[in-house]
Each structure stands twice: as structure tokens, then as C-alpha cells.
PDB file of C-alpha atoms and ligand atoms in Angstrom:
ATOM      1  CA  UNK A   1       0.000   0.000   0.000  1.00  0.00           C
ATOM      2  CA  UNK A   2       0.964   3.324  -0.373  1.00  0.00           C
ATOM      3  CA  UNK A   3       2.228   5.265   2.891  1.00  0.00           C
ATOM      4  CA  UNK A   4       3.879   8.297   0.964  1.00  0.00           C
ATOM      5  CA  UNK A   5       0.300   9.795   0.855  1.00  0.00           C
ATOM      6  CA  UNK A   6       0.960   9.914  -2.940  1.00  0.00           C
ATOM      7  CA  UNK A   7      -1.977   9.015  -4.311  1.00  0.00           C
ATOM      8  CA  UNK A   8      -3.573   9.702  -8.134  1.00  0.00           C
ATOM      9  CA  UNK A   9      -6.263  11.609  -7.666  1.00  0.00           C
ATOM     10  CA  UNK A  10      -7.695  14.557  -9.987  1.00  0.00           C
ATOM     11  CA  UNK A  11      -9.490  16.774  -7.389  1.00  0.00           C
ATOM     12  CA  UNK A  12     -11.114  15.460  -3.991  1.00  0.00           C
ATOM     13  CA  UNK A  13     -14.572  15.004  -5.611  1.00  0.00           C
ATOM     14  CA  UNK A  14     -15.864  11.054  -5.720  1.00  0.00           C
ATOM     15  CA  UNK A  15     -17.037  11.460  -9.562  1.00  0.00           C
ATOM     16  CA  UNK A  16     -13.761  12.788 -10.184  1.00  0.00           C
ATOM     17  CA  UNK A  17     -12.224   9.609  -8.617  1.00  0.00           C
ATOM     18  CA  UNK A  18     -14.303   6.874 -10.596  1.00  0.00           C
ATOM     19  CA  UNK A  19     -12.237   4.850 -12.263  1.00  0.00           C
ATOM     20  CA  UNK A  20     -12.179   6.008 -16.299  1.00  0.00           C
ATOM     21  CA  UNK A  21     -15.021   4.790 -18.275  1.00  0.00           C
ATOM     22  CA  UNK A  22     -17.267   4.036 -15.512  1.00  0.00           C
ATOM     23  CA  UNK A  23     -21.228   4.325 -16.285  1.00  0.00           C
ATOM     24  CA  UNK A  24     -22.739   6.403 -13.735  1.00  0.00           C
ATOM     25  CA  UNK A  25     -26.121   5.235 -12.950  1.00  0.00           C
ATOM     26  CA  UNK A  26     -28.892   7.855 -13.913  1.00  0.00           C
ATOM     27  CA  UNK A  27     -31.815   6.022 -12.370  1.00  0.00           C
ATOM     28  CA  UNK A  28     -33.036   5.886  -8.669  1.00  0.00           C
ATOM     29  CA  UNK A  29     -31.747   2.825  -7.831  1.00  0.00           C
ATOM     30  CA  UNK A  30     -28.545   2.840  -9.038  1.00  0.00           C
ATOM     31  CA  UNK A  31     -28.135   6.246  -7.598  1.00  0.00           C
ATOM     32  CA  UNK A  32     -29.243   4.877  -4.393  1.00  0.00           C
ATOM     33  CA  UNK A  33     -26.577   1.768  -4.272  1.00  0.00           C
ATOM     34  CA  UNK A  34     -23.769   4.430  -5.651  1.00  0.00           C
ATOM     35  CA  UNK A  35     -24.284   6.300  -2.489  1.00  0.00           C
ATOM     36  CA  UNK A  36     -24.602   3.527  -0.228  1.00  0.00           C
ATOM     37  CA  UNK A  37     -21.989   1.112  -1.772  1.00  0.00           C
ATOM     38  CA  UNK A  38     -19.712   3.283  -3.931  1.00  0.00           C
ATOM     39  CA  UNK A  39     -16.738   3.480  -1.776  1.00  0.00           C
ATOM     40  CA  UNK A  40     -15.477   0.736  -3.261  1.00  0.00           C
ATOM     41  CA  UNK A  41     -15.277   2.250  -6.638  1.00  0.00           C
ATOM     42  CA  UNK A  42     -12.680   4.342  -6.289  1.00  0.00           C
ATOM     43  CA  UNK A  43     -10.733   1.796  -4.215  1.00  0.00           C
ATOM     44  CA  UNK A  44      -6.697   2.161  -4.694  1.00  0.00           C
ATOM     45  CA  UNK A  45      -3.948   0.377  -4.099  1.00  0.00           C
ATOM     46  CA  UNK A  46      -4.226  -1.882  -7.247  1.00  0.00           C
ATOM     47  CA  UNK A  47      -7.831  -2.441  -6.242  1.00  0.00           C
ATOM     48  CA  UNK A  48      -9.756  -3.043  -9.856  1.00  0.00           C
ATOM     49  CA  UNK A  49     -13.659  -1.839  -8.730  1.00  0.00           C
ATOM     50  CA  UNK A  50     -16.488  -2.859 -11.583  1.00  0.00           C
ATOM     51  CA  UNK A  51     -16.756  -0.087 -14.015  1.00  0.00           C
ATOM     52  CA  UNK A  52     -21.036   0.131 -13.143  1.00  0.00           C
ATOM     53  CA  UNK A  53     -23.189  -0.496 -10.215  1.00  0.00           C
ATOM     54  CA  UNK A  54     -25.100  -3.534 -10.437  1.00  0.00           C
ATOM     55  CA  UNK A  55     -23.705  -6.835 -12.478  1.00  0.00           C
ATOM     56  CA  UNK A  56     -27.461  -7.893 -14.107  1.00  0.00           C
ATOM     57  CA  UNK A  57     -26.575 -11.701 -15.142  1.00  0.00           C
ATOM     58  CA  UNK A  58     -23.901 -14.658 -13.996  1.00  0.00           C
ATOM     59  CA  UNK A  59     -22.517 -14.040 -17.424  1.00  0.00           C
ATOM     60  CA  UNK A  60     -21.572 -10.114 -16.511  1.00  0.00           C
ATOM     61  CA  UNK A  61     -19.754 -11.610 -13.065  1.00  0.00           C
ATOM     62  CA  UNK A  62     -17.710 -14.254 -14.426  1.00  0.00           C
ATOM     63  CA  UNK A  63     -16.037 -12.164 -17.472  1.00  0.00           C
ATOM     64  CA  UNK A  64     -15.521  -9.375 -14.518  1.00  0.00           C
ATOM     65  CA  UNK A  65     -14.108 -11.672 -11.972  1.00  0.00           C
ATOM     66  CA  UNK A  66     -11.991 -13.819 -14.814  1.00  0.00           C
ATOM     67  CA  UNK A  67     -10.063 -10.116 -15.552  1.00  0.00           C
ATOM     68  CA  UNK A  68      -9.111 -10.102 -12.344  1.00  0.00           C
ATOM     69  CA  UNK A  69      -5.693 -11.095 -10.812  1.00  0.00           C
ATOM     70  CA  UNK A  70      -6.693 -12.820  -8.027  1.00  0.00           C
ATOM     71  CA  UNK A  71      -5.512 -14.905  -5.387  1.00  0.00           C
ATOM     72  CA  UNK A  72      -6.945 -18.069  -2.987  1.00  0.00           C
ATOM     73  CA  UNK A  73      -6.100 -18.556   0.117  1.00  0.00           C
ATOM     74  CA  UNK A  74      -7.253 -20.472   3.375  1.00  0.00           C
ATOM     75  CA  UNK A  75      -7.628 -18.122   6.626  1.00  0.00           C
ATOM     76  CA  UNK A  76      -9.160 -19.784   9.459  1.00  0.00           C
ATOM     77  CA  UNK A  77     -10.931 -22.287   8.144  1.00  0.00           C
ATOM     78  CA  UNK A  78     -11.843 -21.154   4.938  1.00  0.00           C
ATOM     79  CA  UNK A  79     -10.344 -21.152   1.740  1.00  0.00           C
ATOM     80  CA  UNK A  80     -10.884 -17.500   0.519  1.00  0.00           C
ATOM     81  CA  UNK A  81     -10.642 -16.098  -2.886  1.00  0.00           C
ATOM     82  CA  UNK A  82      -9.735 -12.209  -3.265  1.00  0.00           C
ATOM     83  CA  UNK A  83      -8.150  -9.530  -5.689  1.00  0.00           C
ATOM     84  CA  UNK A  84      -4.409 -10.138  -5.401  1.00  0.00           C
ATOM     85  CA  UNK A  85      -3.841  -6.886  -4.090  1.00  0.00           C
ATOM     86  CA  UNK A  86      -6.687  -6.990  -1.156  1.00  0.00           C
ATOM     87  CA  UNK A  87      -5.173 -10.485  -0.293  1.00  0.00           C
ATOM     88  CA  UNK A  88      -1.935  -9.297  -0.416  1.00  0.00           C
ATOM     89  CA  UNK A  89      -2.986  -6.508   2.044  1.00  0.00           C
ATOM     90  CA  UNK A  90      -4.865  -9.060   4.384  1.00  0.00           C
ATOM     91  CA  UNK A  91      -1.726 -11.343   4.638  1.00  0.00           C
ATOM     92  CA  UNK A  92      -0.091  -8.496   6.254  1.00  0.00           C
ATOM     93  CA  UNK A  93      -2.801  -7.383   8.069  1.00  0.00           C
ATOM     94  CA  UNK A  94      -3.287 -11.011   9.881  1.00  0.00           C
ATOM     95  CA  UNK A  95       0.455 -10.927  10.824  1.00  0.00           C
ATOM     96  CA  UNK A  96       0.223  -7.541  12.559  1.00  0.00           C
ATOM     97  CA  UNK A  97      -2.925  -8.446  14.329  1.00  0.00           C
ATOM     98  CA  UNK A  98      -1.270 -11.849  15.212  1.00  0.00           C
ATOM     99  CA  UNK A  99       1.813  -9.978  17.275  1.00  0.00           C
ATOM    100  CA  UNK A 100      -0.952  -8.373  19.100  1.00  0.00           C
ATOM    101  CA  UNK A 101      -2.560 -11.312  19.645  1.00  0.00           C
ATOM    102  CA  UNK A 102      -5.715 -10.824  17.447  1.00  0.00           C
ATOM    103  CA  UNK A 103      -6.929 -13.172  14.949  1.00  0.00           C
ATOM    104  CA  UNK A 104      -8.372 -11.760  11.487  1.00  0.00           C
ATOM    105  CA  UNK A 105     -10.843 -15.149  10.124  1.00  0.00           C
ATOM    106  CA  UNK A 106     -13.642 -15.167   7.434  1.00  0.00           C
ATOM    107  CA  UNK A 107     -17.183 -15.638   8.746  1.00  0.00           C
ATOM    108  CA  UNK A 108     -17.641 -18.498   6.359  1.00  0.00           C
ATOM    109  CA  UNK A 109     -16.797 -20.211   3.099  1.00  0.00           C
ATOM    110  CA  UNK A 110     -18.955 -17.364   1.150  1.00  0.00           C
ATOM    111  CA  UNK A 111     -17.236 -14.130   3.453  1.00  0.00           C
ATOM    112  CA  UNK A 112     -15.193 -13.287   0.211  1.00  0.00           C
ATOM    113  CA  UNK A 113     -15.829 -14.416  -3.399  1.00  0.00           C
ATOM    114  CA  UNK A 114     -19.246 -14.793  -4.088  1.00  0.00           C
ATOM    115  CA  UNK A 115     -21.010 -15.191  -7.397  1.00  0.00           C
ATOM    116  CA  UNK A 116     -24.358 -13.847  -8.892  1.00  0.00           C
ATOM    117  CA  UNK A 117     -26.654 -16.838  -7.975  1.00  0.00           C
ATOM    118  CA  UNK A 118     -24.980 -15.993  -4.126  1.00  0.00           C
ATOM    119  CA  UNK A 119     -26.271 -12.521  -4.309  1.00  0.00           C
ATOM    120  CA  UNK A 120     -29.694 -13.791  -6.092  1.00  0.00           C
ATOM    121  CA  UNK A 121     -30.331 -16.500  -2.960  1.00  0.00           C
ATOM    122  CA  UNK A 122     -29.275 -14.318  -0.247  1.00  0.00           C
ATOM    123  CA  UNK A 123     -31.563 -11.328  -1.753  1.00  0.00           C
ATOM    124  CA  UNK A 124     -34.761 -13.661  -1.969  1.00  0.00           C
ATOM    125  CA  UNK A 125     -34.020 -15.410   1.529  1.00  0.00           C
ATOM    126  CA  UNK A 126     -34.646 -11.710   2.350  1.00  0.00           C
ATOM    127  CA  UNK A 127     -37.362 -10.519   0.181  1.00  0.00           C
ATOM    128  CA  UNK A 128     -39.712 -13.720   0.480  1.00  0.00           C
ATOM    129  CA  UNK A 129     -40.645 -13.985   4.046  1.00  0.00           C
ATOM    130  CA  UNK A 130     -40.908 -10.128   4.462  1.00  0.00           C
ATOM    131  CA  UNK A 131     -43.553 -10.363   1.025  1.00  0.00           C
ATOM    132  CA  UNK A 132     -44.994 -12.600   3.582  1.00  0.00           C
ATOM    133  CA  UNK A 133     -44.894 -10.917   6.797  1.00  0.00           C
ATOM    134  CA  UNK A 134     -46.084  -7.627   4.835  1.00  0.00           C
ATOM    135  CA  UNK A 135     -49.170  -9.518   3.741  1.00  0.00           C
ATOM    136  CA  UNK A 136     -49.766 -11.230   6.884  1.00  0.00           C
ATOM    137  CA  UNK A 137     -50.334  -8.032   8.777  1.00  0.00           C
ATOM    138  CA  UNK A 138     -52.715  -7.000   5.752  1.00  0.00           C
ATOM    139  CA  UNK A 139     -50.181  -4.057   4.634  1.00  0.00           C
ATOM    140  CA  UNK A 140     -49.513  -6.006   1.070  1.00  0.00           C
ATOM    141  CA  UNK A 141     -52.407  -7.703  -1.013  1.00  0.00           C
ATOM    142  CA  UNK A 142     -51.588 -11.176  -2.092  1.00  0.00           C
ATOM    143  CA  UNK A 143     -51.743 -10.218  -5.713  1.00  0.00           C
ATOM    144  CA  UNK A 144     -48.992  -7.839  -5.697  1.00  0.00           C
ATOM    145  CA  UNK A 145     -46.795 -10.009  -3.741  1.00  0.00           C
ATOM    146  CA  UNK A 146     -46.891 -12.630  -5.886  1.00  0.00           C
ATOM    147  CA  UNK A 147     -46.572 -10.369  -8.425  1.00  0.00           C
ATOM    148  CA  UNK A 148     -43.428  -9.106  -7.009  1.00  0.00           C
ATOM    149  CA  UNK A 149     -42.063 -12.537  -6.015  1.00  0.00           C
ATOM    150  CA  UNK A 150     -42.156 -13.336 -10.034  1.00  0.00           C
ATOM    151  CA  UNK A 151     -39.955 -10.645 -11.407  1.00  0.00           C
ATOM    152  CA  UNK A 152     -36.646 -10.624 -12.418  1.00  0.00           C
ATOM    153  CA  UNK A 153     -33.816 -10.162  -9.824  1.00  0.00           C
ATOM    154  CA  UNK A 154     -33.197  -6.901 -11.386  1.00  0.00           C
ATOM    155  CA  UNK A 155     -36.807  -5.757 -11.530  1.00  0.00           C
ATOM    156  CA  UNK A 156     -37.600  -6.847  -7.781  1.00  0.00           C
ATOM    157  CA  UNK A 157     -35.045  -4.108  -6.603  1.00  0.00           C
ATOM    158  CA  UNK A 158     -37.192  -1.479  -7.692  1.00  0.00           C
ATOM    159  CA  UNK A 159     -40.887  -2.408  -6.211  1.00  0.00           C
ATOM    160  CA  UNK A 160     -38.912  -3.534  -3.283  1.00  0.00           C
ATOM    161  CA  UNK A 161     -37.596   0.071  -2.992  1.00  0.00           C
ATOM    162  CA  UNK A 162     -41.206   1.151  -3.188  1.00  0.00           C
ATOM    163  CA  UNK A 163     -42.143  -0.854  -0.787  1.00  0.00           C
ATOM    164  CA  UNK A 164     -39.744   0.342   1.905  1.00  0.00           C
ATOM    165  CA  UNK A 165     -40.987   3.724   1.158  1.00  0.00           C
ATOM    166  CA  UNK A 166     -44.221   2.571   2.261  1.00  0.00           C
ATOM    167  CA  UNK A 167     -42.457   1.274   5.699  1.00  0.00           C
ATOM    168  CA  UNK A 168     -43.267  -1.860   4.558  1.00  0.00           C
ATOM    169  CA  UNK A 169     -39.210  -2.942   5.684  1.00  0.00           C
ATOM    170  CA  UNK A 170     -37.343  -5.830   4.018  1.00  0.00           C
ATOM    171  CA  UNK A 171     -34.459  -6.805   5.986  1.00  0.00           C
ATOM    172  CA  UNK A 172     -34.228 -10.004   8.328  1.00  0.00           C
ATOM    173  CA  UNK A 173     -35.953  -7.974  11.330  1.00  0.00           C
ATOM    174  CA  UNK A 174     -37.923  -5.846   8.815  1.00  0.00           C
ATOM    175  CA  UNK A 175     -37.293  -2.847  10.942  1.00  0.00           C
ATOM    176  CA  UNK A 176     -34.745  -0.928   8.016  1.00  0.00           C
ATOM    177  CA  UNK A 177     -33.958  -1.290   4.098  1.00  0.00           C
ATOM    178  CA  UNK A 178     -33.350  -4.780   2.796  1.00  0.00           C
ATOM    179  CA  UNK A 179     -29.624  -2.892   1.416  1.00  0.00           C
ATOM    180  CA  UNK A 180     -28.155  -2.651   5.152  1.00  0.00           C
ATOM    181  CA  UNK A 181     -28.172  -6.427   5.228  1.00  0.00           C
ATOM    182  CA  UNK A 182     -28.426  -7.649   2.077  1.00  0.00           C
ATOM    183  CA  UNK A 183     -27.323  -6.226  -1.438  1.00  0.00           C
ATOM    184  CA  UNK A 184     -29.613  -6.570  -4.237  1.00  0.00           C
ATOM    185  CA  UNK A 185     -28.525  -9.183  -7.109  1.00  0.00           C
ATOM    186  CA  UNK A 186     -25.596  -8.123  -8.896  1.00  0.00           C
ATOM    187  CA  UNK A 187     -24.402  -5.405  -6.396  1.00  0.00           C
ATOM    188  CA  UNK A 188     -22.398  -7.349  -3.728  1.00  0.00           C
ATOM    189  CA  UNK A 189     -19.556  -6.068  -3.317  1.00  0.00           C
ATOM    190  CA  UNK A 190     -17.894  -9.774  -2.639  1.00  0.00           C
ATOM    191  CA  UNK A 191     -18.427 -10.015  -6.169  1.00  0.00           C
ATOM    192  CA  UNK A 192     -15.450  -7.521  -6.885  1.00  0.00           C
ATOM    193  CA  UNK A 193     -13.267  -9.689  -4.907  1.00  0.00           C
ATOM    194  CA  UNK A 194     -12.566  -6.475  -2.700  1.00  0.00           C
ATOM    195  CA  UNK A 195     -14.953  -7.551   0.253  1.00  0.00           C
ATOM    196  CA  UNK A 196     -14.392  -9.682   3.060  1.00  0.00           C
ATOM    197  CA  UNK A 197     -16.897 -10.439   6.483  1.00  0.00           C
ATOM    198  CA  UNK A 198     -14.919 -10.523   9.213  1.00  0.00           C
ATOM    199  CA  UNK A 199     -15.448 -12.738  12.491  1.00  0.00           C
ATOM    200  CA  UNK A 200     -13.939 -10.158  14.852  1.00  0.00           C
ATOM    201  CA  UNK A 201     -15.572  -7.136  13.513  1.00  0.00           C
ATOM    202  CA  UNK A 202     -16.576  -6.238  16.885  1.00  0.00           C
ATOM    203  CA  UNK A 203     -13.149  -5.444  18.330  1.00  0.00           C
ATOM    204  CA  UNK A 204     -11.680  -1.961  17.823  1.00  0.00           C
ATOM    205  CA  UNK A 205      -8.324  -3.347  17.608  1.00  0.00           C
ATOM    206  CA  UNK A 206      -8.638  -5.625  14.762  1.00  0.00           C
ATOM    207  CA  UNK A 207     -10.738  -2.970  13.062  1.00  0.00           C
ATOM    208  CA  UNK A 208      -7.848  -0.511  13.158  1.00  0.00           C
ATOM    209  CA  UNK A 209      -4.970  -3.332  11.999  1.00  0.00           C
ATOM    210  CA  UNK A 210      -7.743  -3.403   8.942  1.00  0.00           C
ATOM    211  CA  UNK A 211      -7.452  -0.025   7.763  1.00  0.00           C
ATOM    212  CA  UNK A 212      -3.947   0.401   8.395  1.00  0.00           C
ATOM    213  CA  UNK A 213      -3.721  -1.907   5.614  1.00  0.00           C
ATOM    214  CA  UNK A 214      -6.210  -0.422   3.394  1.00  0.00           C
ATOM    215  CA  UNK A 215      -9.452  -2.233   4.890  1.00  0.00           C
ATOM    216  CA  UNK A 216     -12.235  -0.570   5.784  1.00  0.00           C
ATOM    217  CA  UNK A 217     -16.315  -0.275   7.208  1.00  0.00           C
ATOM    218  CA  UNK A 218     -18.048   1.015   3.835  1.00  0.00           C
ATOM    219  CA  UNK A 219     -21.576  -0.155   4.210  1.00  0.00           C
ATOM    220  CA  UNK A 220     -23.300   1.477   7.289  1.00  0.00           C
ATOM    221  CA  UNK A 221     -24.888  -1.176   9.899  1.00  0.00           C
ATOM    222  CA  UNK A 222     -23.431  -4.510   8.001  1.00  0.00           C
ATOM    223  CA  UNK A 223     -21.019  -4.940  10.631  1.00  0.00           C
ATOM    224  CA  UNK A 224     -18.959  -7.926   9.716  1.00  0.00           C
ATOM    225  CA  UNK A 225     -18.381  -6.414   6.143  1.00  0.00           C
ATOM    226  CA  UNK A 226     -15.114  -5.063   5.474  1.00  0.00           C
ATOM    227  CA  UNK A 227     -14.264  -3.304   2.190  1.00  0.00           C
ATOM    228  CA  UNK A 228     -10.141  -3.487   0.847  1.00  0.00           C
ATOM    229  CA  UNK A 229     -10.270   0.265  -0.666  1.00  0.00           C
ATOM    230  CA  UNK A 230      -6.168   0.270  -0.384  1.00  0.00           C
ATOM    231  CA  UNK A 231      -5.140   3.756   0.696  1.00  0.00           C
ATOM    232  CA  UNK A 232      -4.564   4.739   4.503  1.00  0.00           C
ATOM    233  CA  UNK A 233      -7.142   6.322   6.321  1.00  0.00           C
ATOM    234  CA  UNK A 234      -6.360   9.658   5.322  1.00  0.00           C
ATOM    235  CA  UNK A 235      -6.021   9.660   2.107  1.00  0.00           C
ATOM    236  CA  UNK A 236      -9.920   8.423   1.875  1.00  0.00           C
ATOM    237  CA  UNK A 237     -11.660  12.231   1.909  1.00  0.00           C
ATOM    238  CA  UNK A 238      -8.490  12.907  -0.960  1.00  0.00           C
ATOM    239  CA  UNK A 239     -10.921  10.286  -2.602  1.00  0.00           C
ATOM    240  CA  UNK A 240     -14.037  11.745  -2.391  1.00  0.00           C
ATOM    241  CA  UNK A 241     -15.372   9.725   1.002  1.00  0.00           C
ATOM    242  CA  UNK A 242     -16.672  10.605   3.877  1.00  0.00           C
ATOM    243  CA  UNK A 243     -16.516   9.493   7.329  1.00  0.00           C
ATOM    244  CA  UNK A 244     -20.425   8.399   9.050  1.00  0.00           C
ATOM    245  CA  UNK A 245     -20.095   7.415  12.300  1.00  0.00           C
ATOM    246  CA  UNK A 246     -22.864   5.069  13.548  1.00  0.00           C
ATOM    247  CA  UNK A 247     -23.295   3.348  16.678  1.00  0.00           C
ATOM    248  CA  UNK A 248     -19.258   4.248  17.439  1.00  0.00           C
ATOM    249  CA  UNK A 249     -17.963   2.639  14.000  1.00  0.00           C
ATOM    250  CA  UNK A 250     -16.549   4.131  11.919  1.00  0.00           C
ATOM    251  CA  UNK A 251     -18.020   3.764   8.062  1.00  0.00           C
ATOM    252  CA  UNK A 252     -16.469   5.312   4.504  1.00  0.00           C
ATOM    253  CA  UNK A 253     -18.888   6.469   2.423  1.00  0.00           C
ATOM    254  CA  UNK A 254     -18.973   8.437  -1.229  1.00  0.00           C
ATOM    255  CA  UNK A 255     -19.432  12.438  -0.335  1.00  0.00           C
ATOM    256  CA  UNK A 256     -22.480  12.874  -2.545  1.00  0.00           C
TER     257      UNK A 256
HETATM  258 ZN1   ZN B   1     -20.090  -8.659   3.317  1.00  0.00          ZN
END
């Protein structure tokens, strides 16, 4: 990583910072996940982020992910799959935590790599049983959740949206949006390869060993979910972030 505070950037604006050629979403949605998920798009560091927001089939993923130059590795006990450079960043990271004592492990075989079917199985173990709950308590007729239930991955984002602005809530407790647990098919971003869920997320210590190696909090409220963005921690407003503090963590998010 660089520590020389050298880094490329063209003014301290995120558009300015998005990697060349990326499509900037123009619709709702798209503008929504940019501001909730974008950090990772103008990751550093040798960091490649997707050059658009959501990834709409398999087929989009895999020729992504096979550009990559990536690396596998087992931490804990899982066999993890990341961007070379993230990985490369992690290493070191789990060798300083280690002469503190701290471990740095995956949650589970699926806390790095994941591919579009993941994000598609995860999204509808969300978005089915709140359809349900939602008609249960007579907020939802039966017609338009089924309705819903038989779009497209793509398509459900949007009515799901509209839903939430209804209060009708999507995530597992269905008490906030469906996005601070769960990212809507094709927006992961585990599908990058720049993403990793962390076991001890809750200690301050690890966290910090993180982003002194270019890992950080860039999704407000999913705890676990570290993002490798591969510049020190003051060089991310030089990038067009800013810092949301939320329940006393620390998140990076695009300054738009
Ligand atoms: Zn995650």
C-alpha cells in the first residue's frame, strides 16, 4: 500500500475519482446503491472496482471476476478467494494483528468471493418472508406479492424500494432497508473480490490493523463487512469519502 500519501487523484470530488469509463447510474436505484456502496469504486492500491453499479446476469460476473488477478487462500478455516492486491494486504494485516494477539478469520466459506446466484439466494431469503410478513399483517395484497415474487432479480429491486418507502421494511428484522443487510442481485460487493466479512468485527483493535492496511467499514450497519479500498485512512476524503459514524464505527462512504 501506499504510505507516501501519494496518491492519483484529480481533485477530492468522488465522480472525479471513478475509475475512467465508468457508467454512472442515472436512475433511482442505481443512484441509491452508488451512495450507499460506492466506496469501493474508487478503491486504490491496485484495487480493480467494476466499471457500473449492479452486475445484471452470472454471465456479466464471471467475465468481470476472470479479468481479475486474483488470489486463494485459506484463513481460518476457509479457503478464501480475493483480488491479489486486497489479499496481499490481508496477509499483512493477519500478521500484525497476530503480534498483538488478534486473529483476522472469514465468517464463512462465502465471506469473500461470491457469485451472482450468491447474491440472487441471499436477496430472496430476504425478500420472500418479508412479502410474507407484509401480507400477513394486511399491509400487502396477495396479488402484488406474488406479483413481485415473479420478477426478475433486477426488476424486484425497484418495487422492493417502493415498498420500503411505504415502511413496509425488508431486511431479516424488517425494521430498516433490505440494502443494510443484504445487497440486491448483482451489487455485492464480494463479487469484486474487494470484500471480506470478518469474524472479529466487533473489536476496535482488529478494526484498526484493517485499515492500516487499506481495509475498511463502507456499508453502514453490516457490521462484519469489510471493504479493501487500499489507501490509509487519510487519504480516503483525498478520494471523495466521507466518514459516518454510527453506533461508534466508523463507516467510509462516497461524499455525494
Ligand atoms: Zn459482506
Amino acid at each position: 500500500m501506499n504510505k507516501t500519501n501519494k496518491i492519483k487523484v484529480k481533485s477530492n470530488e468522488y465522480t472525479a475519482n471513478l475509475p475512467k469509463d465508468f457508467k454512472q447510474p442515472t436512475d433511482t436505484v442505481g443512484r441509491r446503491l452508488l451512495k450507499e456502496y460506492g466506496a469501493l469504486f474508487v478503491a486504490r492500491g491496485g484495487a480493480i472496482p467494476p466499471k457500473k453499479v449492479i452486475f445484471k446476469s452470472e454471465r456479466e460476473v464471471s467475465s468481470f471476476q476472470a479479468s481479475l488477478s486474483k488470489s486463494i487462500k485459506t484463513v481460518g478455516s476457509f479457503e478464501i478467494e480475493l483480488q491479489t492486491a486486497a489479499m496481499k494486504a490481508l496477509k499483512k494485516a493477519i500478521i500484525a494483528a497476530e503480534q498483538n494477539c488478534l486473529t483476522i478469520t472469514p465468517r464463512g466459506a462465502d465471506a469473500a468471493k461470491r457469485n451472482y446466484a450468491d447474491t440472487v439466494a441471499l436477496w430472496k431469503s430476504r425478500v420472500n418472508p418479508a412479502l410474507a410478513h407484509w401480507v400477513e399483517k394486511g399491509n400487502l395484497e396477495p396479488a402484488e406479492a406474488s406479483k413481485i415474487s415473479r420478477l426478475s432479480p433486477f426488476d424486484q429491486v425497484v418495487e422492493v424500494f417502493n415498498l420500503e418507502s411505504q415502511g413496509m421494511f425488508c431486511s431479516k428484522d424488517l425494521l430498516k432497508s433490505i440494502i443494510y443487510s443484504v445487497a440486491p442481485p448483482g451489487t455485492s460487493q464480494h463479487l469484486s473480490l474487494l470484500a471480506l466479512d470478518v469474524n472479529e468485527h466487533n473489536d476496535p483493535s482488529v478494526r484498526d490493523v484493517l485499515s492500516e492496511h487499506g481495509w475498511f467499514q463502507t456499508v453502514v450497519s453490516d457490521l462484519p463487512h469489510f471493504t479493501f479500498l487500499g489507501v490509509l485512512e487519510n487519504q480516503l476524503p483525498n478520494l471523495g469519502l466521507k466518514k459516518v459514524s454510527d453506533n461508534k464505527r466508523t463507516f467510509w462512504l462516497p461524499n455525494l
